[in-house]
Structures are given as structure tokens and as C-alpha cells.
PDB file of C-alpha atoms in Angstrom:
ATOM      1  CA  UNK A  20     -45.349 -14.595 -73.721  1.00  0.00           C
ATOM      2  CA  UNK A  21     -48.190 -13.260 -71.581  1.00  0.00           C
ATOM      3  CA  UNK A  22     -47.971 -16.354 -69.266  1.00  0.00           C
ATOM      4  CA  UNK A  23     -44.184 -15.937 -68.836  1.00  0.00           C
ATOM      5  CA  UNK A  24     -44.570 -12.281 -67.895  1.00  0.00           C
ATOM      6  CA  UNK A  25     -47.200 -13.151 -65.277  1.00  0.00           C
ATOM      7  CA  UNK A  26     -44.937 -15.760 -63.633  1.00  0.00           C
ATOM      8  CA  UNK A  27     -42.023 -13.296 -63.542  1.00  0.00           C
ATOM      9  CA  UNK A  28     -44.124 -10.660 -61.796  1.00  0.00           C
ATOM     10  CA  UNK A  29     -45.295 -13.216 -59.210  1.00  0.00           C
ATOM     11  CA  UNK A  30     -41.737 -14.274 -58.376  1.00  0.00           C
ATOM     12  CA  UNK A  31     -40.559 -10.684 -57.942  1.00  0.00           C
ATOM     13  CA  UNK A  32     -43.561  -9.881 -55.768  1.00  0.00           C
ATOM     14  CA  UNK A  33     -43.049 -12.907 -53.529  1.00  0.00           C
ATOM     15  CA  UNK A  34     -39.350 -12.231 -53.061  1.00  0.00           C
ATOM     16  CA  UNK A  35     -40.165  -8.645 -52.113  1.00  0.00           C
ATOM     17  CA  UNK A  36     -42.457  -9.977 -49.391  1.00  0.00           C
ATOM     18  CA  UNK A  37     -39.493 -11.732 -47.754  1.00  0.00           C
ATOM     19  CA  UNK A  38     -40.294 -15.314 -48.694  1.00  0.00           C
ATOM     20  CA  UNK A  39     -36.615 -16.055 -49.282  1.00  0.00           C
ATOM     21  CA  UNK A  40     -35.183 -13.917 -46.434  1.00  0.00           C
ATOM     22  CA  UNK A  41     -33.441 -15.890 -43.663  1.00  0.00           C
ATOM     23  CA  UNK A  42     -32.908 -14.735 -40.072  1.00  0.00           C
ATOM     24  CA  UNK A  43     -29.362 -14.622 -38.591  1.00  0.00           C
ATOM     25  CA  UNK A  44     -28.225 -18.047 -37.414  1.00  0.00           C
ATOM     26  CA  UNK A  45     -25.939 -19.229 -34.614  1.00  0.00           C
ATOM     27  CA  UNK A  46     -22.664 -17.953 -36.187  1.00  0.00           C
ATOM     28  CA  UNK A  47     -24.047 -14.465 -36.821  1.00  0.00           C
ATOM     29  CA  UNK A  48     -25.587 -14.159 -33.336  1.00  0.00           C
ATOM     30  CA  UNK A  49     -22.377 -15.383 -31.683  1.00  0.00           C
ATOM     31  CA  UNK A  50     -20.247 -12.861 -33.553  1.00  0.00           C
ATOM     32  CA  UNK A  51     -22.738 -10.042 -33.023  1.00  0.00           C
ATOM     33  CA  UNK A  52     -22.912 -10.751 -29.273  1.00  0.00           C
ATOM     34  CA  UNK A  53     -19.122 -10.677 -28.945  1.00  0.00           C
ATOM     35  CA  UNK A  54     -18.813  -7.530 -31.072  1.00  0.00           C
ATOM     36  CA  UNK A  55     -21.333  -5.648 -28.947  1.00  0.00           C
ATOM     37  CA  UNK A  56     -19.656  -6.830 -25.749  1.00  0.00           C
ATOM     38  CA  UNK A  57     -16.275  -5.622 -27.056  1.00  0.00           C
ATOM     39  CA  UNK A  58     -17.645  -2.217 -28.042  1.00  0.00           C
ATOM     40  CA  UNK A  59     -19.189  -1.657 -24.611  1.00  0.00           C
ATOM     41  CA  UNK A  60     -22.764  -1.966 -25.892  1.00  0.00           C
ATOM     42  CA  UNK A  61     -23.914  -4.003 -22.900  1.00  0.00           C
ATOM     43  CA  UNK A  62     -27.595  -3.458 -23.611  1.00  0.00           C
ATOM     44  CA  UNK A  63     -27.155  -4.574 -27.209  1.00  0.00           C
ATOM     45  CA  UNK A  64     -25.275  -7.707 -26.147  1.00  0.00           C
ATOM     46  CA  UNK A  65     -27.872  -8.489 -23.478  1.00  0.00           C
ATOM     47  CA  UNK A  66     -30.695  -8.151 -26.017  1.00  0.00           C
ATOM     48  CA  UNK A  67     -29.161 -11.017 -27.985  1.00  0.00           C
ATOM     49  CA  UNK A  68     -29.595 -13.369 -25.008  1.00  0.00           C
ATOM     50  CA  UNK A  69     -32.652 -15.220 -23.748  1.00  0.00           C
ATOM     51  CA  UNK A  70     -32.496 -13.310 -20.429  1.00  0.00           C
ATOM     52  CA  UNK A  71     -31.689  -9.672 -21.235  1.00  0.00           C
ATOM     53  CA  UNK A  72     -32.258  -8.261 -17.735  1.00  0.00           C
ATOM     54  CA  UNK A  73     -29.932 -10.629 -15.915  1.00  0.00           C
ATOM     55  CA  UNK A  74     -27.370 -10.502 -18.706  1.00  0.00           C
ATOM     56  CA  UNK A  75     -27.288  -6.698 -18.644  1.00  0.00           C
ATOM     57  CA  UNK A  76     -26.881  -6.575 -14.852  1.00  0.00           C
ATOM     58  CA  UNK A  77     -24.043  -9.114 -14.818  1.00  0.00           C
ATOM     59  CA  UNK A  78     -22.175  -7.638 -17.790  1.00  0.00           C
ATOM     60  CA  UNK A  79     -22.434  -4.093 -16.441  1.00  0.00           C
ATOM     61  CA  UNK A  80     -20.900  -5.155 -13.122  1.00  0.00           C
ATOM     62  CA  UNK A  81     -18.234  -7.140 -14.956  1.00  0.00           C
ATOM     63  CA  UNK A  82     -17.140  -4.199 -17.094  1.00  0.00           C
ATOM     64  CA  UNK A  83     -17.390  -1.773 -14.171  1.00  0.00           C
ATOM     65  CA  UNK A  84     -14.959  -3.926 -12.183  1.00  0.00           C
ATOM     66  CA  UNK A  85     -12.466  -4.231 -15.044  1.00  0.00           C
ATOM     67  CA  UNK A  86     -12.775  -0.738 -16.567  1.00  0.00           C
ATOM     68  CA  UNK A  87     -11.307  -2.199 -19.763  1.00  0.00           C
ATOM     69  CA  UNK A  88      -9.582  -0.215 -22.468  1.00  0.00           C
ATOM     70  CA  UNK A  89     -10.735  -2.814 -24.974  1.00  0.00           C
ATOM     71  CA  UNK A  90     -11.705  -6.426 -25.611  1.00  0.00           C
ATOM     72  CA  UNK A  91     -10.556  -8.796 -28.336  1.00  0.00           C
ATOM     73  CA  UNK A  92     -12.595 -11.952 -28.905  1.00  0.00           C
ATOM     74  CA  UNK A  93     -12.195 -15.022 -31.067  1.00  0.00           C
ATOM     75  CA  UNK A  94     -14.636 -17.851 -31.823  1.00  0.00           C
ATOM     76  CA  UNK A  95     -12.490 -20.973 -31.496  1.00  0.00           C
ATOM     77  CA  UNK A  96     -15.279 -23.422 -32.342  1.00  0.00           C
ATOM     78  CA  UNK A  97     -18.995 -23.446 -33.021  1.00  0.00           C
ATOM     79  CA  UNK A  98     -20.260 -27.003 -32.650  1.00  0.00           C
ATOM     80  CA  UNK A  99     -23.808 -27.891 -33.695  1.00  0.00           C
ATOM     81  CA  UNK A 100     -25.920 -29.736 -31.147  1.00  0.00           C
ATOM     82  CA  UNK A 101     -28.889 -30.825 -33.226  1.00  0.00           C
ATOM     83  CA  UNK A 102     -30.830 -28.487 -35.490  1.00  0.00           C
ATOM     84  CA  UNK A 103     -31.769 -25.878 -32.891  1.00  0.00           C
ATOM     85  CA  UNK A 104     -28.657 -25.417 -30.738  1.00  0.00           C
ATOM     86  CA  UNK A 105     -24.920 -24.836 -31.024  1.00  0.00           C
ATOM     87  CA  UNK A 106     -22.109 -24.566 -28.467  1.00  0.00           C
ATOM     88  CA  UNK A 107     -19.672 -21.686 -28.928  1.00  0.00           C
ATOM     89  CA  UNK A 108     -16.134 -21.911 -27.554  1.00  0.00           C
ATOM     90  CA  UNK A 109     -14.556 -18.455 -27.460  1.00  0.00           C
ATOM     91  CA  UNK A 110     -11.370 -16.764 -26.264  1.00  0.00           C
ATOM     92  CA  UNK A 111     -11.562 -13.347 -24.586  1.00  0.00           C
ATOM     93  CA  UNK A 112      -8.642 -10.969 -24.149  1.00  0.00           C
ATOM     94  CA  UNK A 113      -9.449  -7.984 -21.908  1.00  0.00           C
ATOM     95  CA  UNK A 114      -7.080  -5.041 -22.353  1.00  0.00           C
ATOM     96  CA  UNK A 115      -6.855  -3.452 -18.900  1.00  0.00           C
ATOM     97  CA  UNK A 116      -4.438  -0.687 -19.953  1.00  0.00           C
ATOM     98  CA  UNK A 117      -0.866  -0.160 -18.698  1.00  0.00           C
ATOM     99  CA  UNK A 118       0.227  -3.280 -20.579  1.00  0.00           C
ATOM    100  CA  UNK A 119      -2.117  -5.489 -18.524  1.00  0.00           C
ATOM    101  CA  UNK A 120      -4.167  -8.245 -20.152  1.00  0.00           C
ATOM    102  CA  UNK A 121      -6.544 -10.877 -18.830  1.00  0.00           C
ATOM    103  CA  UNK A 122      -7.056 -13.733 -21.277  1.00  0.00           C
ATOM    104  CA  UNK A 123      -9.230 -16.817 -20.851  1.00  0.00           C
ATOM    105  CA  UNK A 124     -11.650 -19.120 -22.671  1.00  0.00           C
ATOM    106  CA  UNK A 125     -15.329 -19.703 -22.005  1.00  0.00           C
ATOM    107  CA  UNK A 126     -18.284 -21.500 -23.600  1.00  0.00           C
ATOM    108  CA  UNK A 127     -21.956 -20.752 -24.102  1.00  0.00           C
ATOM    109  CA  UNK A 128     -24.927 -22.191 -25.962  1.00  0.00           C
ATOM    110  CA  UNK A 129     -26.734 -20.474 -28.804  1.00  0.00           C
ATOM    111  CA  UNK A 130     -30.289 -21.735 -29.151  1.00  0.00           C
ATOM    112  CA  UNK A 131     -33.093 -21.234 -31.632  1.00  0.00           C
ATOM    113  CA  UNK A 132     -36.338 -19.824 -30.266  1.00  0.00           C
ATOM    114  CA  UNK A 133     -38.956 -19.819 -33.001  1.00  0.00           C
ATOM    115  CA  UNK A 134     -37.433 -17.949 -35.930  1.00  0.00           C
ATOM    116  CA  UNK A 135     -34.639 -16.372 -33.860  1.00  0.00           C
ATOM    117  CA  UNK A 136     -31.360 -17.514 -32.338  1.00  0.00           C
ATOM    118  CA  UNK A 137     -30.356 -16.332 -28.872  1.00  0.00           C
ATOM    119  CA  UNK A 138     -27.329 -16.710 -26.624  1.00  0.00           C
ATOM    120  CA  UNK A 139     -28.476 -18.875 -23.721  1.00  0.00           C
ATOM    121  CA  UNK A 140     -27.638 -16.661 -20.751  1.00  0.00           C
ATOM    122  CA  UNK A 141     -25.699 -17.964 -17.763  1.00  0.00           C
ATOM    123  CA  UNK A 142     -23.211 -16.029 -15.650  1.00  0.00           C
ATOM    124  CA  UNK A 143     -20.542 -18.405 -16.948  1.00  0.00           C
ATOM    125  CA  UNK A 144     -20.873 -16.669 -20.330  1.00  0.00           C
ATOM    126  CA  UNK A 145     -18.813 -13.833 -18.816  1.00  0.00           C
ATOM    127  CA  UNK A 146     -16.353 -16.222 -17.139  1.00  0.00           C
ATOM    128  CA  UNK A 147     -16.563 -20.010 -16.635  1.00  0.00           C
ATOM    129  CA  UNK A 148     -16.061 -19.687 -12.856  1.00  0.00           C
ATOM    130  CA  UNK A 149     -18.535 -16.868 -12.289  1.00  0.00           C
ATOM    131  CA  UNK A 150     -21.595 -18.219 -10.472  1.00  0.00           C
ATOM    132  CA  UNK A 151     -25.000 -16.597  -9.921  1.00  0.00           C
ATOM    133  CA  UNK A 152     -25.062 -13.905  -7.204  1.00  0.00           C
ATOM    134  CA  UNK A 153     -21.336 -13.313  -7.693  1.00  0.00           C
ATOM    135  CA  UNK A 154     -19.317 -10.525  -9.259  1.00  0.00           C
ATOM    136  CA  UNK A 155     -15.627  -9.904  -9.792  1.00  0.00           C
ATOM    137  CA  UNK A 156     -13.138  -7.609  -8.091  1.00  0.00           C
ATOM    138  CA  UNK A 157      -9.886  -6.276  -9.560  1.00  0.00           C
ATOM    139  CA  UNK A 158      -7.202  -5.255  -7.083  1.00  0.00           C
ATOM    140  CA  UNK A 159      -4.048  -3.414  -8.095  1.00  0.00           C
ATOM    141  CA  UNK A 160      -0.835  -4.757  -6.580  1.00  0.00           C
ATOM    142  CA  UNK A 161       1.739  -2.003  -6.235  1.00  0.00           C
ATOM    143  CA  UNK A 162       5.407  -2.870  -5.741  1.00  0.00           C
ATOM    144  CA  UNK A 163       7.443  -1.222  -3.028  1.00  0.00           C
ATOM    145  CA  UNK A 164       9.323   1.762  -4.430  1.00  0.00           C
ATOM    146  CA  UNK A 165      12.969   1.066  -5.203  1.00  0.00           C
ATOM    147  CA  UNK A 166      15.536   2.573  -2.836  1.00  0.00           C
ATOM    148  CA  UNK A 167      17.624   5.587  -3.789  1.00  0.00           C
ATOM    149  CA  UNK A 168      21.330   5.011  -3.117  1.00  0.00           C
ATOM    150  CA  UNK A 169      24.343   7.261  -2.871  1.00  0.00           C
ATOM    151  CA  UNK A 170      27.372   6.557  -5.021  1.00  0.00           C
ATOM    152  CA  UNK A 171      28.716   4.122  -2.447  1.00  0.00           C
ATOM    153  CA  UNK A 172      25.507   2.108  -2.386  1.00  0.00           C
ATOM    154  CA  UNK A 173      24.250   3.437   0.948  1.00  0.00           C
ATOM    155  CA  UNK A 174      20.457   4.045   1.022  1.00  0.00           C
ATOM    156  CA  UNK A 175      19.461   7.693   1.071  1.00  0.00           C
ATOM    157  CA  UNK A 176      15.777   6.787   0.711  1.00  0.00           C
ATOM    158  CA  UNK A 177      14.433   3.305   1.381  1.00  0.00           C
ATOM    159  CA  UNK A 178      10.938   1.766   1.505  1.00  0.00           C
ATOM    160  CA  UNK A 179       9.537   1.517   5.030  1.00  0.00           C
ATOM    161  CA  UNK A 180       6.202   0.501   6.490  1.00  0.00           C
ATOM    162  CA  UNK A 181       4.325   3.561   7.704  1.00  0.00           C
ATOM    163  CA  UNK A 182       1.293   3.492   9.990  1.00  0.00           C
ATOM    164  CA  UNK A 183      -1.158   6.378   9.803  1.00  0.00           C
ATOM    165  CA  UNK A 184      -2.950   7.195  13.050  1.00  0.00           C
ATOM    166  CA  UNK A 185      -6.462   8.430  12.263  1.00  0.00           C
ATOM    167  CA  UNK A 186      -9.204   9.914  14.426  1.00  0.00           C
ATOM    168  CA  UNK A 187     -12.926   9.867  13.609  1.00  0.00           C
ATOM    169  CA  UNK A 188     -14.430  12.458  15.953  1.00  0.00           C
ATOM    170  CA  UNK A 189     -17.972  11.070  15.606  1.00  0.00           C
ATOM    171  CA  UNK A 190     -16.826   7.725  17.040  1.00  0.00           C
ATOM    172  CA  UNK A 191     -14.524   9.109  19.729  1.00  0.00           C
ATOM    173  CA  UNK A 192     -17.096  10.188  22.301  1.00  0.00           C
ATOM    174  CA  UNK A 193     -15.037  12.605  24.456  1.00  0.00           C
ATOM    175  CA  UNK A 194     -12.836  14.014  21.694  1.00  0.00           C
ATOM    176  CA  UNK A 195     -10.717  16.118  24.059  1.00  0.00           C
ATOM    177  CA  UNK A 196      -9.911  13.136  26.258  1.00  0.00           C
ATOM    178  CA  UNK A 197      -8.930  10.998  23.265  1.00  0.00           C
ATOM    179  CA  UNK A 198      -6.908  13.906  21.822  1.00  0.00           C
ATOM    180  CA  UNK A 199      -4.974  14.224  25.122  1.00  0.00           C
ATOM    181  CA  UNK A 200      -4.125  10.514  25.157  1.00  0.00           C
ATOM    182  CA  UNK A 201      -2.953  10.673  21.549  1.00  0.00           C
ATOM    183  CA  UNK A 202      -0.906  13.817  22.168  1.00  0.00           C
ATOM    184  CA  UNK A 203       0.818  12.314  25.225  1.00  0.00           C
ATOM    185  CA  UNK A 204       1.878   9.298  23.147  1.00  0.00           C
ATOM    186  CA  UNK A 205       2.760  11.047  19.868  1.00  0.00           C
ATOM    187  CA  UNK A 206       4.239  14.398  20.924  1.00  0.00           C
ATOM    188  CA  UNK A 207       7.726  12.896  21.498  1.00  0.00           C
ATOM    189  CA  UNK A 208       7.870  12.123  17.755  1.00  0.00           C
ATOM    190  CA  UNK A 209       6.521  15.497  16.617  1.00  0.00           C
ATOM    191  CA  UNK A 210       6.279  18.497  18.948  1.00  0.00           C
ATOM    192  CA  UNK A 211       3.578  20.001  16.718  1.00  0.00           C
ATOM    193  CA  UNK A 212       1.176  17.252  17.795  1.00  0.00           C
ATOM    194  CA  UNK A 213      -0.758  18.559  20.812  1.00  0.00           C
ATOM    195  CA  UNK A 214      -4.143  17.996  22.368  1.00  0.00           C
ATOM    196  CA  UNK A 215      -5.318  21.289  20.877  1.00  0.00           C
ATOM    197  CA  UNK A 216      -3.995  20.578  17.352  1.00  0.00           C
ATOM    198  CA  UNK A 217      -5.675  17.168  17.331  1.00  0.00           C
ATOM    199  CA  UNK A 218      -9.019  18.468  18.615  1.00  0.00           C
ATOM    200  CA  UNK A 219      -9.014  21.357  16.139  1.00  0.00           C
ATOM    201  CA  UNK A 220      -7.993  19.155  13.216  1.00  0.00           C
ATOM    202  CA  UNK A 221     -10.684  16.583  13.984  1.00  0.00           C
ATOM    203  CA  UNK A 222     -13.251  19.361  14.407  1.00  0.00           C
ATOM    204  CA  UNK A 223     -12.520  20.774  10.935  1.00  0.00           C
ATOM    205  CA  UNK A 224     -12.766  17.381   9.254  1.00  0.00           C
ATOM    206  CA  UNK A 225     -16.151  16.618   7.602  1.00  0.00           C
ATOM    207  CA  UNK A 226     -18.388  14.445   9.777  1.00  0.00           C
ATOM    208  CA  UNK A 227     -17.713  10.745   9.461  1.00  0.00           C
ATOM    209  CA  UNK A 228     -14.318  11.232   7.805  1.00  0.00           C
ATOM    210  CA  UNK A 229     -10.985  10.506   9.465  1.00  0.00           C
ATOM    211  CA  UNK A 230      -8.424  13.116  10.492  1.00  0.00           C
ATOM    212  CA  UNK A 231      -4.813  11.996  10.155  1.00  0.00           C
ATOM    213  CA  UNK A 232      -3.103  12.695  13.449  1.00  0.00           C
ATOM    214  CA  UNK A 233       0.321  11.293  12.551  1.00  0.00           C
ATOM    215  CA  UNK A 234       2.224   9.026  10.180  1.00  0.00           C
ATOM    216  CA  UNK A 235       4.660   6.830  12.112  1.00  0.00           C
ATOM    217  CA  UNK A 236       7.495   4.592  11.051  1.00  0.00           C
ATOM    218  CA  UNK A 237       6.612   1.080  12.089  1.00  0.00           C
ATOM    219  CA  UNK A 238       9.151   0.866  14.978  1.00  0.00           C
ATOM    220  CA  UNK A 239       7.776   4.129  16.415  1.00  0.00           C
ATOM    221  CA  UNK A 240       4.215   2.863  16.073  1.00  0.00           C
ATOM    222  CA  UNK A 241       5.069  -0.402  17.809  1.00  0.00           C
ATOM    223  CA  UNK A 242       6.554   1.544  20.735  1.00  0.00           C
ATOM    224  CA  UNK A 243       3.251   3.372  21.418  1.00  0.00           C
ATOM    225  CA  UNK A 244       0.732   0.853  20.107  1.00  0.00           C
ATOM    226  CA  UNK A 245      -0.328  -0.293  23.570  1.00  0.00           C
ATOM    227  CA  UNK A 246      -1.171   3.312  24.550  1.00  0.00           C
ATOM    228  CA  UNK A 247      -3.302   4.239  21.526  1.00  0.00           C
ATOM    229  CA  UNK A 248      -4.618   1.071  19.857  1.00  0.00           C
ATOM    230  CA  UNK A 249      -7.819   0.759  21.888  1.00  0.00           C
ATOM    231  CA  UNK A 250      -8.714   4.452  22.085  1.00  0.00           C
ATOM    232  CA  UNK A 251     -12.301   5.078  20.870  1.00  0.00           C
ATOM    233  CA  UNK A 252     -12.550   6.566  17.395  1.00  0.00           C
ATOM    234  CA  UNK A 253      -8.903   5.863  16.583  1.00  0.00           C
ATOM    235  CA  UNK A 254      -8.157   3.887  13.431  1.00  0.00           C
ATOM    236  CA  UNK A 255      -5.012   2.836  11.626  1.00  0.00           C
ATOM    237  CA  UNK A 256      -3.947   2.309   8.026  1.00  0.00           C
ATOM    238  CA  UNK A 257      -0.620   1.071   6.665  1.00  0.00           C
ATOM    239  CA  UNK A 258       1.347   1.795   3.519  1.00  0.00           C
ATOM    240  CA  UNK A 259       4.909   1.625   2.274  1.00  0.00           C
ATOM    241  CA  UNK A 260       6.690   4.940   1.773  1.00  0.00           C
ATOM    242  CA  UNK A 261      10.165   5.944   0.696  1.00  0.00           C
ATOM    243  CA  UNK A 262      11.871   7.459   3.736  1.00  0.00           C
ATOM    244  CA  UNK A 263      15.256   8.836   4.732  1.00  0.00           C
ATOM    245  CA  UNK A 264      17.184   7.023   7.499  1.00  0.00           C
ATOM    246  CA  UNK A 265      15.874   9.553  10.033  1.00  0.00           C
ATOM    247  CA  UNK A 266      13.374  12.417  10.143  1.00  0.00           C
ATOM    248  CA  UNK A 267      15.965  15.198   9.779  1.00  0.00           C
ATOM    249  CA  UNK A 268      18.406  13.411   7.461  1.00  0.00           C
ATOM    250  CA  UNK A 269      18.810  15.419   4.251  1.00  0.00           C
ATOM    251  CA  UNK A 270      15.512  17.179   4.896  1.00  0.00           C
ATOM    252  CA  UNK A 271      16.438  20.130   2.656  1.00  0.00           C
ATOM    253  CA  UNK A 272      17.456  17.972  -0.318  1.00  0.00           C
ATOM    254  CA  UNK A 273      15.858  14.522  -0.271  1.00  0.00           C
ATOM    255  CA  UNK A 274      12.234  15.631  -0.813  1.00  0.00           C
ATOM    256  CA  UNK A 275      13.334  17.155  -4.139  1.00  0.00           C
ATOM    257  CA  UNK A 276      15.310  14.012  -4.995  1.00  0.00           C
ATOM    258  CA  UNK A 277      12.267  11.852  -4.260  1.00  0.00           C
ATOM    259  CA  UNK A 278      10.112  13.969  -6.574  1.00  0.00           C
ATOM    260  CA  UNK A 279      12.732  13.853  -9.315  1.00  0.00           C
ATOM    261  CA  UNK A 280      13.004  10.057  -9.398  1.00  0.00           C
ATOM    262  CA  UNK A 281       9.463   9.041  -8.416  1.00  0.00           C
ATOM    263  CA  UNK A 282       8.628   7.637 -11.868  1.00  0.00           C
ATOM    264  CA  UNK A 283      11.911   5.716 -12.091  1.00  0.00           C
ATOM    265  CA  UNK A 284      11.477   3.991  -8.735  1.00  0.00           C
ATOM    266  CA  UNK A 285       7.763   3.214  -8.976  1.00  0.00           C
ATOM    267  CA  UNK A 286       8.073  -0.106 -10.846  1.00  0.00           C
ATOM    268  CA  UNK A 287       5.165  -1.785 -12.628  1.00  0.00           C
ATOM    269  CA  UNK A 288       2.004  -2.572 -10.721  1.00  0.00           C
ATOM    270  CA  UNK A 289       0.548  -6.061 -10.839  1.00  0.00           C
ATOM    271  CA  UNK A 290      -3.077  -7.017 -10.339  1.00  0.00           C
ATOM    272  CA  UNK A 291      -5.316  -9.831  -9.252  1.00  0.00           C
ATOM    273  CA  UNK A 292      -8.914 -10.673 -10.150  1.00  0.00           C
ATOM    274  CA  UNK A 293     -11.203 -12.706  -7.920  1.00  0.00           C
ATOM    275  CA  UNK A 294     -14.862 -13.620  -7.667  1.00  0.00           C
ATOM    276  CA  UNK A 295     -16.720 -12.146  -4.694  1.00  0.00           C
ATOM    277  CA  UNK A 296     -20.111 -12.930  -3.200  1.00  0.00           C
ATOM    278  CA  UNK A 297     -22.954 -10.517  -2.526  1.00  0.00           C
ATOM    279  CA  UNK A 298     -21.270  -9.276   0.663  1.00  0.00           C
ATOM    280  CA  UNK A 299     -17.984  -8.589  -1.125  1.00  0.00           C
ATOM    281  CA  UNK A 300     -16.203 -11.589   0.404  1.00  0.00           C
ATOM    282  CA  UNK A 301     -13.662 -13.195  -1.890  1.00  0.00           C
ATOM    283  CA  UNK A 302     -14.653 -16.629  -3.196  1.00  0.00           C
ATOM    284  CA  UNK A 303     -11.898 -17.620  -5.626  1.00  0.00           C
ATOM    285  CA  UNK A 304      -8.912 -16.039  -7.309  1.00  0.00           C
ATOM    286  CA  UNK A 305      -9.237 -16.062 -11.092  1.00  0.00           C
ATOM    287  CA  UNK A 306      -5.969 -14.432 -12.107  1.00  0.00           C
ATOM    288  CA  UNK A 307      -2.915 -12.821 -10.552  1.00  0.00           C
ATOM    289  CA  UNK A 308       0.113 -11.013 -11.941  1.00  0.00           C
ATOM    290  CA  UNK A 309       2.832 -10.051  -9.465  1.00  0.00           C
ATOM    291  CA  UNK A 310       4.116  -6.482  -9.379  1.00  0.00           C
ATOM    292  CA  UNK A 311       7.560  -5.757 -10.829  1.00  0.00           C
ATOM    293  CA  UNK A 312       9.754  -3.577  -8.580  1.00  0.00           C
ATOM    294  CA  UNK A 313      12.080  -1.081 -10.209  1.00  0.00           C
ATOM    295  CA  UNK A 314      15.849  -1.228  -9.824  1.00  0.00           C
ATOM    296  CA  UNK A 315      17.515   0.849  -7.122  1.00  0.00           C
TER     297      UNK A 315
END
């Protein structure tokens, strides 16, 4: 009886020392990595890789570009490659909010290093087409607003290309001279645009920022483009806006109509995701969903 008691004590003591404790293997590390990535714990996910610094940097940029509402992951297969490595095939579904999803599959190795298993870090862990020194860019694709029609089907408000004429005083050199040239070209469209109004507006704008001189319908812009396009400090931006047939048409009523129906005519925005290099130049499109215009 004394011998049996001694053996029992030895077994309990040894098990308390961790003799029979096993470290997490490839399945546990794979699931833990994906769970931390889904929860936004980038540092925690990176710490489960064999290159935490690079993993953290890449994953932070990846999530910053997507701004995801959530991530759902699934391990499709975990295939052993010898005793010290496994290949994980996983599916990722990024919830980008507003009923937008980006779903794809990728693969990565999980390798044993001593007593521990680690995700072998490569940028392709985040996406199979993401290469070193690259990041991703998400661009929203907005549809043109739907037209607003009268009861006979005639457009009261319709989408038109609008060109904004901008002035950056710091880049203009002689601001008064540039303001005079702009005023001479743009005053016929809006009598409130004068050399003085332009110079004062540009002067009140914070340094380095652009002052909007005018917003022109595309035909009007084309008619004066030759006079203003090469002026120093003058820039241009384009957008699509919902406009009445003419400047004064329904001016007392249509602005209120536009505000009333703005949600109904907006449509659903699409988006595209592409890889970009270190200079921000697009390398390859990874996904695209076209915008869905609303009905008139």
C-alpha cells in the first residue's frame, strides 16, 4: 500500500509540472489567427506569424483601406505537409457595410518552430495577388443621380457634368491679373463674379487650399476653356450634379424638390478594389461592383 501511494503522488506531481501538456498545433493556430484578424486585433494576429513586424504593417494598411464592418472566415482545408508544416486554404468574406461584400480565397502555410506553430508570413496571406511593397485601394463608384420628371415625362432635374473652376492663390503669382482674366471669361455666366470678388475670395481661403470661383455646366466650360485653362494657379475638378434645364428654371421650387427626393434618386454606390504600388499607382484590379442607378 505504501508503494502504491508513492507512485500516485509521483504521477500527480509530474502532471502538475506540465509533462503531459501539449502546445497548440496547426489547426488551433490557424483558427486563432483568423479570429484575431476578424476581431480587428492586428497585433494579436501578427504575433501568431513568423514575421510579426511585417505582418502587422501589412494587415494594418489592409484594414485601413477597407474600413470593414466585419470579417467572416472559414477554413476550407488544412493539409499536412510532413510533420512540421501544414497548408491552410481559407475563405474570407469582408463586410464593407452598405450591403457590400468582398469574398475570396487564399492560402498560407503554418509551420512548427521548436515547440510552437506559426503562420508563415507572406503578403499573399492577406490576398493571393498582394505582393511585397504593395497595398490595396478601395474606390467608391457613385451612380449618376436619377432624373426628376414632370407628369408628362419631361425632365425637371437631370444629371449633368459640372466643372468647378478653382484658384490656388499661392500658385497664381499675380493674383489680381489672374482674377481679371477669370472674371472677364466667367462674368457673362454670373454677374456676381468679378475681379474683386475672386481676389477677395482667394485671399480669405487658407494658404494652399483652392477657392472655388465658379461651377459651370460642361457646355459653358467648353466655351471658355481656351481662355482660362492655362492660367497660373487655376485648377479644375468635375462631378455630376442634378440640374434644371437652365439656371433660372424653377429656381424658387426645384431646390426644395431636389432636397426632398435626394435619397430616392441617389441609387446604390458600387466599388472597386485594386492593388497599388508604393507611389500609389494602380497595379491590378482585384474586384469591382458596378453602381446601381435609381429609377427616375
